[in-house]
mmCIF file of C-alpha atoms in Angstrom:
data_model
loop_
_atom_site.group_PDB
_atom_site.id
_atom_site.type_symbol
_atom_site.label_atom_id
_atom_site.label_comp_id
_atom_site.label_asym_id
_atom_site.label_seq_id
_atom_site.Cartn_x
_atom_site.Cartn_y
_atom_site.Cartn_z
ATOM 1 C CA MET A 1 -144.366 11.330 -15.904
ATOM 2 C CA ARG A 2 -143.755 9.781 -12.516
ATOM 3 C CA ILE A 3 -138.953 9.070 -12.797
ATOM 4 C CA ALA A 4 -138.593 6.882 -8.886
ATOM 5 C CA THR A 5 -134.985 5.305 -7.885
ATOM 6 C CA TRP A 6 -134.141 2.937 -5.467
ATOM 7 C CA ASN A 7 -131.766 0.752 -4.323
ATOM 8 C CA ILE A 8 -134.059 -2.112 -3.117
ATOM 9 C CA ASN A 9 -130.116 -4.484 -1.847
ATOM 10 C CA SER A 10 -131.832 -7.735 -3.147
ATOM 11 C CA VAL A 11 -135.149 -7.330 -5.438
ATOM 12 C CA ARG A 12 -135.781 -11.119 -4.995
ATOM 13 C CA LEU A 13 -135.865 -10.857 -1.246
ATOM 14 C CA ARG A 14 -137.832 -7.616 -0.841
ATOM 15 C CA ILE A 15 -139.823 -8.342 -4.357
ATOM 16 C CA ASP A 16 -142.804 -7.238 -2.100
ATOM 17 C CA LEU A 17 -141.880 -3.833 -2.070
ATOM 18 C CA VAL A 18 -141.261 -2.824 -4.959
ATOM 19 C CA LEU A 19 -144.319 -4.169 -5.486
ATOM 20 C CA ARG A 20 -145.477 -2.551 -2.354
ATOM 21 C CA PHE A 21 -144.234 1.103 -4.187
ATOM 22 C CA LEU A 22 -145.807 0.471 -7.701
ATOM 23 C CA GLU A 23 -148.960 0.114 -7.146
ATOM 24 C CA SER A 24 -148.723 2.875 -4.253
ATOM 25 C CA HIS A 25 -147.343 5.381 -6.059
ATOM 26 C CA ARG A 26 -147.524 4.263 -9.562
ATOM 27 C CA PRO A 27 -143.908 5.469 -10.888
ATOM 28 C CA ASP A 28 -143.711 5.658 -15.328
ATOM 29 C CA VAL A 29 -140.149 4.390 -14.746
ATOM 30 C CA LEU A 30 -138.312 2.602 -11.428
ATOM 31 C CA CYS A 31 -134.982 1.837 -11.629
ATOM 32 C CA LEU A 32 -133.430 0.019 -9.408
ATOM 33 C CA GLN A 33 -130.032 -0.437 -8.062
ATOM 34 C CA GLU A 34 -127.878 -3.657 -5.861
ATOM 35 C CA THR A 35 -130.786 -5.594 -7.865
ATOM 36 C CA LYS A 36 -128.223 -8.974 -6.803
ATOM 37 C CA VAL A 37 -129.076 -11.244 -9.458
ATOM 38 C CA VAL A 38 -128.246 -12.473 -13.189
ATOM 39 C CA ARG A 39 -130.335 -11.588 -16.181
ATOM 40 C CA ASP A 40 -131.818 -14.624 -15.879
ATOM 41 C CA LEU A 41 -133.295 -14.764 -13.065
ATOM 42 C CA PHE A 42 -134.698 -11.626 -12.826
ATOM 43 C CA PRO A 43 -137.955 -11.926 -11.277
ATOM 44 C CA ALA A 44 -139.596 -9.612 -14.231
ATOM 45 C CA ASN A 45 -142.747 -11.961 -14.636
ATOM 46 C CA ALA A 46 -144.117 -10.080 -11.028
ATOM 47 C CA PHE A 47 -143.109 -6.706 -12.453
ATOM 48 C CA ARG A 48 -144.844 -7.537 -16.081
ATOM 49 C CA ASP A 49 -147.605 -7.830 -14.445
ATOM 50 C CA LEU A 50 -148.462 -4.767 -12.506
ATOM 51 C CA GLY A 51 -148.345 -2.977 -16.033
ATOM 52 C CA TYR A 52 -144.512 -2.364 -16.208
ATOM 53 C CA GLY A 53 -143.683 -4.445 -19.312
ATOM 54 C CA HIS A 54 -140.112 -2.527 -20.871
ATOM 55 C CA ILE A 55 -137.139 -3.992 -18.376
ATOM 56 C CA ALA A 56 -133.275 -3.306 -19.035
ATOM 57 C CA ILE A 57 -131.752 -5.148 -16.585
ATOM 58 C CA ALA A 58 -127.517 -5.498 -16.131
ATOM 59 C CA GLY A 59 -127.259 -7.855 -13.420
ATOM 60 C CA MET A 60 -124.912 -9.698 -11.828
ATOM 61 C CA LYS A 61 -124.568 -13.043 -8.519
ATOM 62 C CA GLY A 62 -125.523 -12.121 -5.776
ATOM 63 C CA TYR A 63 -123.967 -8.281 -6.253
ATOM 64 C CA ASN A 64 -124.849 -5.081 -7.756
ATOM 65 C CA GLY A 65 -126.986 -4.758 -10.363
ATOM 66 C CA VAL A 66 -128.970 -1.848 -12.241
ATOM 67 C CA ALA A 67 -132.888 -2.905 -13.764
ATOM 68 C CA ILE A 68 -134.950 -0.337 -14.977
ATOM 69 C CA LEU A 69 -138.137 -1.256 -15.091
ATOM 70 C CA SER A 70 -141.103 1.601 -17.263
ATOM 71 C CA ARG A 71 -144.670 1.579 -18.938
ATOM 72 C CA LEU A 72 -143.467 3.752 -21.323
ATOM 73 C CA PRO A 73 -141.885 1.811 -24.547
ATOM 74 C CA ILE A 74 -138.320 1.413 -24.500
ATOM 75 C CA ASP A 75 -136.137 1.956 -27.774
ATOM 76 C CA HIS A 76 -132.858 1.165 -26.899
ATOM 77 C CA SER A 77 -130.487 0.616 -23.795
ATOM 78 C CA GLU A 78 -126.750 0.055 -23.074
ATOM 79 C CA SER A 79 -124.769 -0.835 -19.412
ATOM 80 C CA LEU A 80 -121.585 0.471 -19.769
ATOM 81 C CA THR A 81 -118.700 -0.284 -17.603
ATOM 82 C CA TRP A 82 -116.521 1.658 -15.864
ATOM 83 C CA CYS A 83 -113.070 1.340 -14.149
ATOM 84 C CA ASP A 84 -112.050 -1.578 -16.424
ATOM 85 C CA ARG A 85 -114.444 -3.888 -14.866
ATOM 86 C CA ASP A 86 -118.118 -5.357 -15.459
ATOM 87 C CA ASP A 87 -119.962 -5.377 -13.077
ATOM 88 C CA ALA A 88 -123.335 -4.190 -13.255
ATOM 89 C CA ARG A 89 -123.341 -0.398 -12.261
ATOM 90 C CA HIS A 90 -124.869 1.277 -15.162
ATOM 91 C CA ILE A 91 -128.206 0.244 -17.428
ATOM 92 C CA ALA A 92 -129.511 3.299 -20.084
ATOM 93 C CA VAL A 93 -132.424 3.133 -21.855
ATOM 94 C CA ARG A 94 -134.044 5.900 -24.292
ATOM 95 C CA LEU A 95 -137.412 6.034 -24.334
ATOM 96 C CA VAL A 96 -140.042 6.924 -27.518
ATOM 97 C CA ASP A 97 -139.700 10.063 -27.389
ATOM 98 C CA GLY A 98 -139.147 10.910 -23.561
ATOM 99 C CA PRO A 99 -135.811 11.143 -21.642
ATOM 100 C CA GLU A 100 -132.974 9.217 -22.152
ATOM 101 C CA ILE A 101 -132.140 7.777 -18.579
ATOM 102 C CA HIS A 102 -129.179 6.342 -16.788
ATOM 103 C CA ASN A 103 -129.138 4.248 -14.113
ATOM 104 C CA LEU A 104 -126.097 4.651 -11.848
ATOM 105 C CA TYR A 105 -124.438 2.489 -8.510
ATOM 106 C CA ILE A 106 -121.884 4.242 -7.579
ATOM 107 C CA PRO A 107 -119.302 1.913 -5.818
ATOM 108 C CA SER A 108 -119.489 2.734 -1.696
ATOM 109 C CA GLY A 109 -115.788 2.588 -0.827
ATOM 110 C CA GLY A 110 -115.074 0.841 1.826
ATOM 111 C CA ASP A 111 -114.166 2.290 5.369
ATOM 112 C CA VAL A 112 -110.809 4.400 4.858
ATOM 113 C CA PRO A 113 -111.674 7.656 3.259
ATOM 114 C CA ASP A 114 -107.610 7.097 1.791
ATOM 115 C CA PRO A 115 -106.895 6.127 -1.678
ATOM 116 C CA ALA A 116 -103.651 4.893 -1.219
ATOM 117 C CA ASN A 117 -104.794 2.670 1.314
ATOM 118 C CA ASN A 118 -107.221 1.472 0.522
ATOM 119 C CA PRO A 119 -108.351 -0.303 -2.421
ATOM 120 C CA LYS A 120 -112.385 -0.147 -2.811
ATOM 121 C CA PHE A 121 -111.647 3.835 -1.943
ATOM 122 C CA ALA A 122 -109.394 4.928 -4.586
ATOM 123 C CA HIS A 123 -111.811 2.600 -6.627
ATOM 124 C CA LYS A 124 -115.314 5.220 -6.333
ATOM 125 C CA LEU A 125 -113.240 8.058 -6.463
ATOM 126 C CA ALA A 126 -111.732 6.762 -10.323
ATOM 127 C CA PHE A 127 -115.212 5.468 -10.354
ATOM 128 C CA VAL A 128 -116.772 9.338 -10.307
ATOM 129 C CA GLU A 129 -113.227 10.327 -12.487
ATOM 130 C CA GLU A 130 -114.537 8.442 -15.721
ATOM 131 C CA LEU A 131 -118.192 9.739 -14.741
ATOM 132 C CA THR A 132 -116.866 14.058 -15.566
ATOM 133 C CA ALA A 133 -115.307 12.470 -18.664
ATOM 134 C CA TRP A 134 -118.289 10.491 -19.777
ATOM 135 C CA LEU A 135 -120.659 12.430 -18.847
ATOM 136 C CA PRO A 136 -120.714 16.173 -20.444
ATOM 137 C CA GLY A 137 -120.531 14.407 -24.118
ATOM 138 C CA THR A 138 -123.500 11.925 -22.919
ATOM 139 C CA VAL A 139 -125.724 15.575 -23.009
ATOM 140 C CA THR A 140 -124.503 16.806 -25.517
ATOM 141 C CA ARG A 141 -125.431 14.570 -28.123
ATOM 142 C CA ALA A 142 -128.840 13.536 -26.329
ATOM 143 C CA ARG A 143 -129.195 16.847 -26.297
ATOM 144 C CA GLY A 144 -127.777 17.148 -30.195
ATOM 145 C CA GLN A 145 -130.288 14.275 -31.499
ATOM 146 C CA GLY A 146 -133.597 16.263 -29.263
ATOM 147 C CA ARG A 147 -133.544 14.812 -26.115
ATOM 148 C CA ASP A 148 -132.676 15.749 -22.019
ATOM 149 C CA VAL A 149 -131.079 13.156 -20.316
ATOM 150 C CA VAL A 150 -132.188 12.108 -15.865
ATOM 151 C CA VAL A 151 -129.223 10.320 -14.519
ATOM 152 C CA VAL A 152 -130.126 8.581 -10.729
ATOM 153 C CA GLY A 153 -128.917 6.349 -8.604
ATOM 154 C CA ASP A 154 -127.475 5.039 -5.756
ATOM 155 C CA LEU A 155 -124.694 7.760 -5.850
ATOM 156 C CA ASN A 156 -122.945 6.721 -2.776
ATOM 157 C CA ILE A 157 -122.453 10.277 -1.365
ATOM 158 C CA ALA A 158 -124.284 12.772 0.348
ATOM 159 C CA PRO A 159 -122.725 15.626 -0.976
ATOM 160 C CA MET A 160 -124.628 18.924 0.782
ATOM 161 C CA GLU A 161 -123.742 19.486 4.774
ATOM 162 C CA ASN A 162 -127.635 18.864 4.934
ATOM 163 C CA ASP A 163 -127.120 15.805 2.845
ATOM 164 C CA VAL A 164 -125.783 13.898 6.395
ATOM 165 C CA TRP A 165 -127.586 13.982 10.238
ATOM 166 C CA SER A 166 -124.557 15.363 11.206
ATOM 167 C CA HIS A 167 -122.068 17.760 8.480
ATOM 168 C CA LYS A 168 -119.074 18.159 11.345
ATOM 169 C CA GLN A 169 -119.068 14.252 12.067
ATOM 170 C CA MET A 170 -118.965 12.902 8.964
ATOM 171 C CA LEU A 171 -116.493 14.403 6.965
ATOM 172 C CA GLY A 172 -113.717 11.371 7.830
ATOM 173 C CA VAL A 173 -117.016 8.687 6.997
ATOM 174 C CA ILE A 174 -117.082 7.764 3.445
ATOM 175 C CA SER A 175 -119.665 9.327 1.355
ATOM 176 C CA HIS A 176 -119.645 12.934 2.892
ATOM 177 C CA THR A 177 -115.287 13.446 2.852
ATOM 178 C CA PRO A 178 -114.207 16.663 0.923
ATOM 179 C CA ALA A 179 -112.527 14.558 -1.592
ATOM 180 C CA GLU A 180 -115.892 13.192 -2.526
ATOM 181 C CA VAL A 181 -118.198 15.601 -2.598
ATOM 182 C CA GLU A 182 -115.824 17.899 -4.148
ATOM 183 C CA ALA A 183 -115.483 15.177 -6.692
ATOM 184 C CA LEU A 184 -119.385 14.512 -7.123
ATOM 185 C CA ASN A 185 -119.288 18.662 -7.120
ATOM 186 C CA ARG A 186 -117.252 18.292 -10.612
ATOM 187 C CA LEU A 187 -119.450 16.091 -12.094
ATOM 188 C CA GLN A 188 -122.343 17.725 -11.786
ATOM 189 C CA GLN A 189 -121.215 21.159 -13.131
ATOM 190 C CA ALA A 190 -119.133 19.207 -15.217
ATOM 191 C CA SER A 191 -122.593 17.616 -17.267
ATOM 192 C CA GLY A 192 -124.387 21.312 -16.450
ATOM 193 C CA MET A 193 -127.007 18.507 -14.631
ATOM 194 C CA ILE A 194 -129.872 20.026 -12.276
ATOM 195 C CA ASP A 195 -129.975 17.902 -8.916
ATOM 196 C CA ALA A 196 -133.911 17.960 -8.819
ATOM 197 C CA SER A 197 -134.286 16.626 -5.292
ATOM 198 C CA ARG A 198 -132.624 20.617 -3.354
ATOM 199 C CA HIS A 199 -134.572 22.189 -6.807
ATOM 200 C CA PHE A 200 -137.541 21.102 -4.589
ATOM 201 C CA VAL A 201 -135.946 21.395 0.030
ATOM 202 C CA PRO A 202 -133.148 24.114 -0.134
ATOM 203 C CA ALA A 203 -129.807 23.602 1.315
ATOM 204 C CA GLU A 204 -131.179 24.938 4.834
ATOM 205 C CA GLU A 205 -133.470 22.009 5.113
ATOM 206 C CA LYS A 206 -132.369 18.106 5.924
ATOM 207 C CA LEU A 207 -132.521 15.222 3.635
ATOM 208 C CA PHE A 208 -131.925 12.017 3.558
ATOM 209 C CA SER A 209 -132.875 8.501 1.554
ATOM 210 C CA TRP A 210 -130.940 5.924 3.677
ATOM 211 C CA TRP A 211 -130.358 5.301 7.411
ATOM 212 C CA SER A 212 -128.384 2.680 8.288
ATOM 213 C CA TYR A 213 -129.271 -0.159 10.042
ATOM 214 C CA ARG A 214 -126.764 -0.460 12.705
ATOM 215 C CA SER A 215 -129.208 2.236 14.152
ATOM 216 C CA ARG A 216 -132.168 0.127 16.272
ATOM 217 C CA ASP A 217 -134.373 2.938 16.198
ATOM 218 C CA TRP A 218 -133.143 5.471 12.781
ATOM 219 C CA SER A 219 -136.703 6.724 12.806
ATOM 220 C CA THR A 220 -135.694 8.721 16.239
ATOM 221 C CA SER A 221 -132.374 9.056 16.417
ATOM 222 C CA ASP A 222 -132.572 9.393 11.944
ATOM 223 C CA ARG A 223 -129.034 10.119 11.454
ATOM 224 C CA GLY A 224 -129.984 9.231 8.046
ATOM 225 C CA ARG A 225 -127.589 10.377 4.727
ATOM 226 C CA ARG A 226 -129.051 11.841 1.244
ATOM 227 C CA LEU A 227 -127.598 9.085 -0.634
ATOM 228 C CA ASP A 228 -129.352 8.469 -4.059
ATOM 229 C CA HIS A 229 -130.243 11.253 -6.349
ATOM 230 C CA VAL A 230 -131.301 12.538 -9.159
ATOM 231 C CA TRP A 231 -130.848 14.994 -12.211
ATOM 232 C CA VAL A 232 -132.261 15.944 -15.112
ATOM 233 C CA THR A 233 -130.908 18.181 -17.806
ATOM 234 C CA PRO A 234 -131.745 22.330 -17.775
ATOM 235 C CA GLY A 235 -134.486 21.626 -20.642
ATOM 236 C CA LEU A 236 -136.489 19.757 -17.523
ATOM 237 C CA GLY A 237 -136.178 22.631 -14.917
ATOM 238 C CA GLY A 238 -138.176 24.391 -15.848
ATOM 239 C CA ARG A 239 -140.532 21.564 -16.490
ATOM 240 C CA LEU A 240 -140.283 19.391 -12.592
ATOM 241 C CA ARG A 241 -142.982 19.571 -11.302
ATOM 242 C CA ASP A 242 -142.795 17.569 -7.526
ATOM 243 C CA HIS A 243 -140.342 15.279 -5.972
ATOM 244 C CA GLY A 244 -141.025 12.558 -3.246
ATOM 245 C CA ILE A 245 -138.123 10.828 -0.825
ATOM 246 C CA LEU A 246 -140.964 8.138 0.621
ATOM 247 C CA ARG A 247 -138.926 7.445 4.626
ATOM 248 C CA ASP A 248 -141.574 5.494 5.365
ATOM 249 C CA ALA A 249 -140.597 2.274 3.244
ATOM 250 C CA ARG A 250 -137.320 2.461 5.264
ATOM 251 C CA GLY A 251 -139.912 0.360 8.164
ATOM 252 C CA TRP A 252 -142.416 -0.948 5.724
ATOM 253 C CA MET A 253 -140.946 -4.428 6.912
ATOM 254 C CA PRO A 254 -138.174 -6.510 9.725
ATOM 255 C CA LYS A 255 -135.913 -6.235 6.977
ATOM 256 C CA PRO A 256 -136.499 -3.320 5.080
ATOM 257 C CA SER A 257 -133.230 -2.267 2.639
ATOM 258 C CA ASP A 258 -131.295 1.075 4.205
ATOM 259 C CA HIS A 259 -132.989 3.096 1.547
ATOM 260 C CA VAL A 260 -136.127 4.982 0.563
ATOM 261 C CA PRO A 261 -137.763 5.970 -3.092
ATOM 262 C CA VAL A 262 -137.199 8.946 -4.552
ATOM 263 C CA TRP A 263 -138.758 10.161 -7.302
ATOM 264 C CA VAL A 264 -139.721 13.476 -9.518
ATOM 265 C CA ASP A 265 -142.409 14.247 -11.518
ATOM 266 C CA ILE A 266 -141.558 16.044 -14.456
ATOM 267 C CA ASP A 267 -143.725 17.537 -17.026
#
């Protein structure tokens, strides 16, 4: 089973990129973030034509939005709200005879890494705190039902030193500040989940999934961050077979997403 995640930054604007990825890499499940479209206008038929007949959507107009496209049958889906905001940042499915998959889009947090003076950063930290209170119980419940759990998405945090182009220079930049890194580490530790990409790539190696639009020559400067993640419960840890980050997708069109697809293969 191949499970992929991609912050597409408008699914309708960049639908050709999504179709290209589905045709070239054939994930069984693709989780999208920042779809930026209400449910009724989501371009589901284009994906059904490629064999992705099982689709779960949480959308809103112009902002946020998450969706899961699956070639495999789904027997349940749900969308949860966080921090008392119904802003389409979570969608989950249970695959028939497969894992429970949660697709998340954590808030970016704005520009000032001070929760007292930046409500967006305070929201981000509160969001992760709520996840930390919720995820362990979700994992326990799923295990009691005989299911493993996969958490994917744009978590908007690069937790390791080599998840950013310069650890020293990024310490004061939102996505790699100590407060965020500590919060995400607490979430992972509380849930006991495995960082699937780092299962394959040692911590000493640079690993990125995002490059800013502000850089004219993003590939040469390579000032990236790893903001997109796939986590699995320990029951799947020994069944991880491969992973990928499709760096080339960052240059697939003149105005691509600033994120690229990340995926894992699981027996």
